[in-house]
């Protein structure tokens, strides 16, 4: 096994020579590494194979040779590498192995981060890899559910420090949340874009998003966000983790059925799950706390309320109009507080001008959804209308000002 481990790790320098990647794959190298990851009983051997794959798929791979490859050649080599890895069934093999590694062993914890990074790159290069990762079959001959997605969703949850079952933020949590985002956004990545705000999808969810929804992704992500009710991220890296949680949740809400006619009172299945899991109440609470999670909560509401009367009514009933209209009125800096990664309080870390403008746009979206979806004769709509008549019609004036500003571009 020492000789095998040395032979595996000796493949690492190939990362500097993209021209050799195709030959390595043709010689069966990728199949061997995949087999070691999938079934070798020694976790150190599997960890070494994952380390090699991470080196090969790293964004800096291909830059260490005597002659630098041009971007087009390097992209083609990377695409060929990912295609060969898919042919070798590497994504499901990596996914299965990650759930069996012991993060209490430092080397295995590093291997988990390596495996998550490899899967992320594969999905980013070829969005079809998302379906490979999220496949419900744990093996090619078994239809039993894969434990990977439940493991992944549980791994991004940190909990409240000091409470049983909680864990601090670490590199694995960050890598897990980044993979969740690219899995949930896979269709947008496949078409060349990654912005979940591009618009609702009228079709059924793509395979990866559907698998995440079936695995309870909406509820799991809400539980992960709930850990920020009483605290802010400790640093910028954890702040990115918080943003990833929100982006993944928004992507699932977007992929869960689209907006407009045909969705019914509860909205899409994803929106119905959001309402049932008390996501509106959690988002309202995060808005009131004015902490780092407040802008994330406002963005989530923008997606959750689109074409969903049930969510709109929950927001009004839960007292969410106050913080939403504070941001609508251009007071987002004071209304929402610290951006993700500030590591401080709302008072010590106000939103930047760009972040405040983004929050204002989200608030406009939420108010628009309320006006579009609340039943005409409902008490909720009356409460919304009252907001526009209070304070001498200040909010009506604000709406006119916003219309004029956006109309002029």
XYZ file of C-alpha atoms in Angstrom:
409
model
C 0.000 0.000 0.000
C 2.939 2.362 0.562
C 4.033 1.729 -3.014
C 0.469 2.245 -4.263
C 0.137 5.495 -2.346
C 3.422 6.741 -3.782
C 2.351 5.767 -7.313
C -0.974 7.575 -6.935
C 0.612 10.760 -5.660
C 3.232 10.599 -8.402
C 0.402 11.393 -10.827
C -0.052 14.834 -9.247
C 2.579 16.654 -11.376
C 0.490 15.837 -14.474
C -1.673 18.806 -13.454
C 0.990 21.110 -14.918
C 0.811 19.506 -18.381
C -2.685 19.718 -19.954
C -1.400 18.108 -23.147
C -0.870 14.878 -21.186
C -4.354 14.730 -19.649
C -5.968 13.004 -22.635
C -3.189 10.388 -22.747
C -3.524 9.785 -19.010
C -7.241 9.199 -19.476
C -6.751 6.955 -22.513
C -4.251 4.865 -20.544
C -6.903 4.189 -17.916
C -5.468 6.488 -15.271
C -8.774 8.170 -14.439
C -10.575 4.833 -14.147
C -7.900 3.590 -11.730
C -8.168 6.711 -9.572
C -11.962 6.458 -9.593
C -11.837 2.797 -8.566
C -9.496 3.610 -5.681
C -11.823 6.360 -4.502
C -14.863 4.149 -4.810
C -13.718 0.975 -3.140
C -10.235 0.919 -1.645
C -10.513 0.054 2.032
C -7.599 2.311 3.018
C -8.894 5.868 3.334
C -5.373 7.236 2.828
C -5.263 5.715 -0.664
C -8.664 7.237 -1.513
C -7.489 10.571 -0.083
C -4.405 10.472 -2.303
C -6.548 9.821 -5.390
C -8.829 12.731 -4.464
C -5.772 14.957 -4.030
C -4.604 14.100 -7.542
C -8.037 14.800 -9.040
C -8.207 18.130 -7.258
C -4.797 19.062 -8.650
C -5.909 18.099 -12.151
C -9.180 20.036 -11.972
C -7.917 23.067 -10.024
C -8.374 26.402 -11.754
C -4.588 26.899 -11.631
C -3.887 23.529 -13.257
C -1.987 23.773 -16.513
C 0.110 26.747 -15.481
C 3.209 24.998 -14.234
C 4.722 23.673 -17.442
C 7.618 25.176 -19.369
C 5.171 26.617 -21.900
C 1.970 28.303 -20.772
C -1.132 27.027 -22.526
C -3.461 29.624 -24.054
C -6.875 29.923 -22.448
C -8.723 28.263 -25.315
C -6.417 25.237 -25.347
C -6.570 24.949 -21.568
C -10.377 25.165 -21.564
C -10.582 22.431 -24.194
C -8.224 20.222 -22.177
C -10.238 20.788 -19.009
C -13.501 19.992 -20.805
C -11.969 16.776 -22.138
C -10.754 15.867 -18.662
C -14.204 16.386 -17.154
C -15.808 14.374 -19.947
C -13.390 11.510 -19.261
C -14.110 11.703 -15.531
C -17.834 11.472 -16.244
C -17.221 8.462 -18.469
C -15.285 6.865 -15.604
C -18.272 7.459 -13.285
C -16.127 9.635 -11.023
C -18.917 11.960 -9.709
C -21.062 9.272 -8.024
C -17.930 7.483 -6.780
C -16.614 10.654 -5.158
C -20.025 11.500 -3.715
C -20.362 8.080 -2.093
C -16.854 8.126 -0.646
C -17.224 11.570 0.920
C -20.052 10.365 3.145
C -17.822 7.581 4.505
C -14.728 9.646 5.344
C -14.034 10.596 8.957
C -13.543 14.345 9.277
C -12.127 13.763 12.757
C -8.976 12.564 10.987
C -7.232 15.677 9.544
C -6.120 13.919 6.350
C -9.628 12.693 5.662
C -11.100 16.133 6.336
C -8.752 17.511 3.668
C -9.875 14.722 1.339
C -13.516 15.760 1.863
C -12.659 19.341 0.839
C -10.757 17.999 -2.171
C -13.673 15.855 -3.286
C -16.192 18.681 -2.944
C -13.908 20.971 -4.964
C -13.570 18.378 -7.747
C -17.349 17.960 -7.974
C -17.847 21.732 -8.074
C -15.400 22.161 -10.962
C -17.018 19.307 -12.871
C -20.474 20.866 -12.568
C -19.144 24.281 -13.564
C -17.383 22.886 -16.639
C -20.179 20.502 -17.663
C -23.567 21.035 -15.994
C -24.544 17.460 -16.858
C -22.236 16.461 -14.016
C -24.850 17.867 -11.623
C -27.161 15.020 -12.560
C -24.318 12.543 -11.992
C -23.699 13.918 -8.504
C -27.379 14.023 -7.559
C -28.262 10.638 -9.072
C -30.697 8.760 -6.810
C -28.902 5.463 -7.447
C -25.937 4.816 -5.177
C -24.488 2.336 -7.672
C -25.116 1.483 -11.298
C -26.900 -1.701 -10.251
C -28.829 -0.418 -7.230
C -31.826 1.859 -6.935
C -31.320 2.588 -3.231
C -31.158 6.309 -2.403
C -27.735 7.892 -2.300
C -26.806 9.348 1.094
C -24.823 12.165 -0.502
C -27.429 14.922 -0.834
C -28.762 14.509 2.740
C -25.133 14.505 3.933
C -24.351 17.626 1.890
C -27.409 19.489 3.173
C -26.584 18.548 6.760
C -22.936 19.563 6.350
C -23.720 23.213 5.604
C -25.639 23.576 8.865
C -23.492 25.003 11.647
C -26.055 25.507 14.405
C -25.795 27.878 17.355
C -22.364 27.972 19.044
C -22.407 26.324 22.454
C -25.404 24.121 21.719
C -25.245 20.354 21.311
C -24.698 19.253 17.739
C -23.289 22.610 16.626
C -20.004 22.922 14.799
C -17.844 25.905 13.875
C -17.467 27.076 10.312
C -14.642 25.316 8.472
C -13.340 24.732 4.958
C -15.590 21.715 4.448
C -18.728 23.738 5.249
C -17.619 26.422 2.811
C -16.895 23.907 0.044
C -20.224 22.169 0.689
C -22.199 25.408 0.362
C -20.378 26.316 -2.864
C -21.232 22.917 -4.339
C -24.863 23.307 -3.281
C -25.093 26.571 -5.208
C -23.718 25.151 -8.457
C -25.925 22.071 -8.146
C -29.044 24.179 -7.602
C -28.073 26.544 -10.446
C -26.936 23.825 -12.860
C -29.397 24.725 -15.687
C -28.227 28.364 -15.651
C -24.601 27.211 -15.715
C -25.366 24.866 -18.609
C -26.780 27.731 -20.654
C -23.818 29.955 -19.853
C -25.186 32.070 -17.003
C -25.115 31.711 -13.259
C -27.489 34.409 -12.037
C -30.496 32.946 -10.264
C -32.323 36.248 -10.717
C -32.579 35.784 -14.465
C -36.233 34.823 -14.206
C -38.486 31.943 -13.237
C -38.358 28.636 -15.051
C -41.668 27.568 -16.545
C -40.612 23.920 -16.779
C -40.195 21.252 -14.144
C -37.015 21.382 -12.048
C -33.852 19.969 -13.630
C -32.517 16.707 -12.175
C -30.121 18.171 -9.596
C -32.579 20.756 -8.293
C -35.372 18.173 -8.251
C -33.178 15.796 -6.249
C -32.314 18.552 -3.766
C -36.000 19.405 -3.360
C -36.858 15.735 -2.855
C -34.120 15.500 -0.218
C -35.754 18.311 1.782
C -33.398 21.002 0.513
C -35.677 23.945 1.265
C -36.176 22.966 4.895
C -32.493 22.072 5.354
C -31.297 25.411 3.993
C -33.761 27.284 6.190
C -32.397 25.428 9.205
C -28.873 26.398 8.148
C -29.887 30.063 7.823
C -31.593 29.938 11.220
C -28.209 29.660 12.933
C -27.646 33.328 12.046
C -30.637 34.555 14.062
C -28.419 35.393 17.015
C -25.001 35.941 15.473
C -23.155 37.226 12.435
C -20.461 35.409 10.449
C -17.092 35.472 12.185
C -15.178 36.507 9.052
C -15.425 37.058 5.328
C -15.202 33.376 4.445
C -18.152 32.518 6.656
C -19.925 35.520 5.177
C -19.559 33.923 1.742
C -20.966 30.728 3.250
C -24.044 32.659 4.421
C -24.504 34.156 0.955
C -24.141 30.703 -0.612
C -26.923 29.374 1.608
C -29.212 32.169 0.424
C -28.249 31.728 -3.232
C -28.871 27.981 -3.089
C -32.272 28.512 -1.478
C -33.229 31.131 -4.073
C -32.136 28.796 -6.869
C -34.366 26.034 -5.511
C -37.292 28.433 -5.205
C -36.702 29.518 -8.791
C -36.332 25.978 -10.119
C -39.341 24.729 -8.217
C -41.970 25.704 -10.749
C -41.823 29.288 -12.038
C -44.349 32.057 -11.449
C -47.629 33.211 -12.806
C -50.763 31.250 -13.572
C -51.243 27.664 -12.661
C -49.319 27.648 -9.414
C -52.235 28.176 -7.087
C -52.472 29.798 -3.677
C -49.430 27.977 -2.281
C -47.215 28.740 -5.291
C -44.799 26.176 -6.653
C -43.918 23.021 -4.695
C -40.691 24.696 -3.584
C -42.562 27.791 -2.415
C -45.115 25.611 -0.645
C -42.270 23.863 1.176
C -40.828 27.273 2.087
C -44.154 28.411 3.552
C -44.746 25.116 5.358
C -41.277 25.254 6.942
C -42.063 28.772 8.227
C -39.502 30.320 5.920
C -41.436 33.588 5.733
C -41.412 33.882 9.520
C -37.678 33.154 9.665
C -36.916 35.724 6.972
C -39.029 38.310 8.800
C -37.156 37.608 12.030
C -33.792 37.961 10.286
C -34.942 41.289 8.828
C -35.909 42.559 12.264
C -32.554 41.524 13.727
C -30.803 43.819 11.219
C -27.763 41.546 11.162
C -25.638 40.086 8.409
C -28.405 37.693 7.351
C -30.963 40.461 6.745
C -30.013 41.184 3.086
C -30.011 37.435 2.418
C -33.476 37.162 3.978
C -34.806 40.007 1.810
C -33.463 38.361 -1.348
C -35.044 35.072 -0.317
C -38.419 36.757 0.168
C -38.170 38.252 -3.323
C -38.051 34.721 -4.739
C -40.476 33.146 -2.275
C -43.285 35.689 -2.803
C -43.253 35.630 -6.599
C -46.699 34.370 -7.600
C -47.331 32.879 -4.145
C -50.311 34.413 -2.263
C -49.754 32.128 0.720
C -46.256 33.508 1.276
C -47.464 37.088 0.780
C -50.196 36.667 3.384
C -47.723 35.106 5.815
C -45.406 38.097 5.414
C -48.161 40.596 6.208
C -49.480 38.536 9.118
C -45.979 38.180 10.548
C -45.291 41.901 10.642
C -42.866 41.924 7.743
C -44.194 45.083 6.103
C -42.200 47.351 8.414
C -38.656 46.218 7.555
C -39.569 45.649 3.900
C -40.886 49.190 3.497
C -37.901 50.606 5.369
C -35.693 49.205 2.617
C -38.252 50.313 -0.009
C -37.967 53.869 1.280
C -34.213 53.907 0.740
C -33.310 53.235 4.349
C -31.675 49.880 3.701
C -28.440 50.827 5.451
C -30.272 51.337 8.719
C -33.009 48.784 8.119
C -30.842 45.803 7.220
C -27.537 46.375 8.988
C -24.319 44.481 8.446
C -23.571 42.710 5.161
C -22.420 39.075 5.210
C -18.838 38.755 6.394
C -18.833 41.946 8.421
C -18.283 40.075 11.649
C -19.824 42.962 13.515
C -23.178 44.485 14.342
C -25.615 46.526 12.329
C -24.345 49.652 14.026
C -20.640 48.925 13.435
C -20.838 47.591 9.866
C -23.455 49.373 7.748
C -24.272 48.321 4.217
C -22.181 49.816 1.451
C -23.803 51.973 -1.206
C -23.856 49.054 -3.665
C -25.301 46.652 -1.093
C -27.941 49.180 -0.073
C -28.945 49.648 -3.728
C -29.252 45.864 -4.170
C -31.391 45.627 -1.034
C -33.578 48.462 -2.290
C -34.150 46.591 -5.555
C -35.117 43.452 -3.632
C -37.526 45.461 -1.488
C -39.159 46.843 -4.633
C -39.555 43.273 -5.866
C -41.168 42.147 -2.609
C -43.630 45.067 -2.611
C -44.464 44.328 -6.248
C -45.169 40.682 -5.422
C -47.424 41.754 -2.549
C -49.426 44.032 -4.830
C -49.724 41.316 -7.470
C -50.676 38.370 -5.269
C -52.642 39.524 -2.199
C -56.385 38.879 -2.695
C -58.291 42.113 -3.514
C -60.752 41.975 -0.607
C -58.417 40.541 2.020
C -57.390 42.223 5.260
C -53.772 41.670 4.221
C -54.248 43.818 1.141
C -55.949 46.488 3.241
C -52.925 46.565 5.532
C -50.652 46.890 2.502
C -52.774 49.735 1.109
C -52.643 51.502 4.470
C -48.867 51.660 4.180
C -49.222 53.830 1.094
C -51.618 56.250 2.783
C -49.702 56.776 6.041
C -47.231 59.611 6.611
C -48.940 61.860 4.104
C -48.549 59.411 1.230
C -44.739 59.330 1.489
C -44.573 55.830 0.082
C -46.654 56.833 -2.952
C -44.215 59.656 -3.595
C -41.350 57.214 -3.211
C -42.952 54.841 -5.723
C -43.275 57.679 -8.247
C -39.632 58.701 -7.664
C -38.454 55.122 -8.146
C -40.516 54.770 -11.322
C -39.031 57.966 -12.751
C -35.489 56.904 -11.841
C -35.807 53.447 -13.380
C -37.653 54.809 -16.430
C -34.772 57.185 -17.112
C -32.324 54.291 -16.787
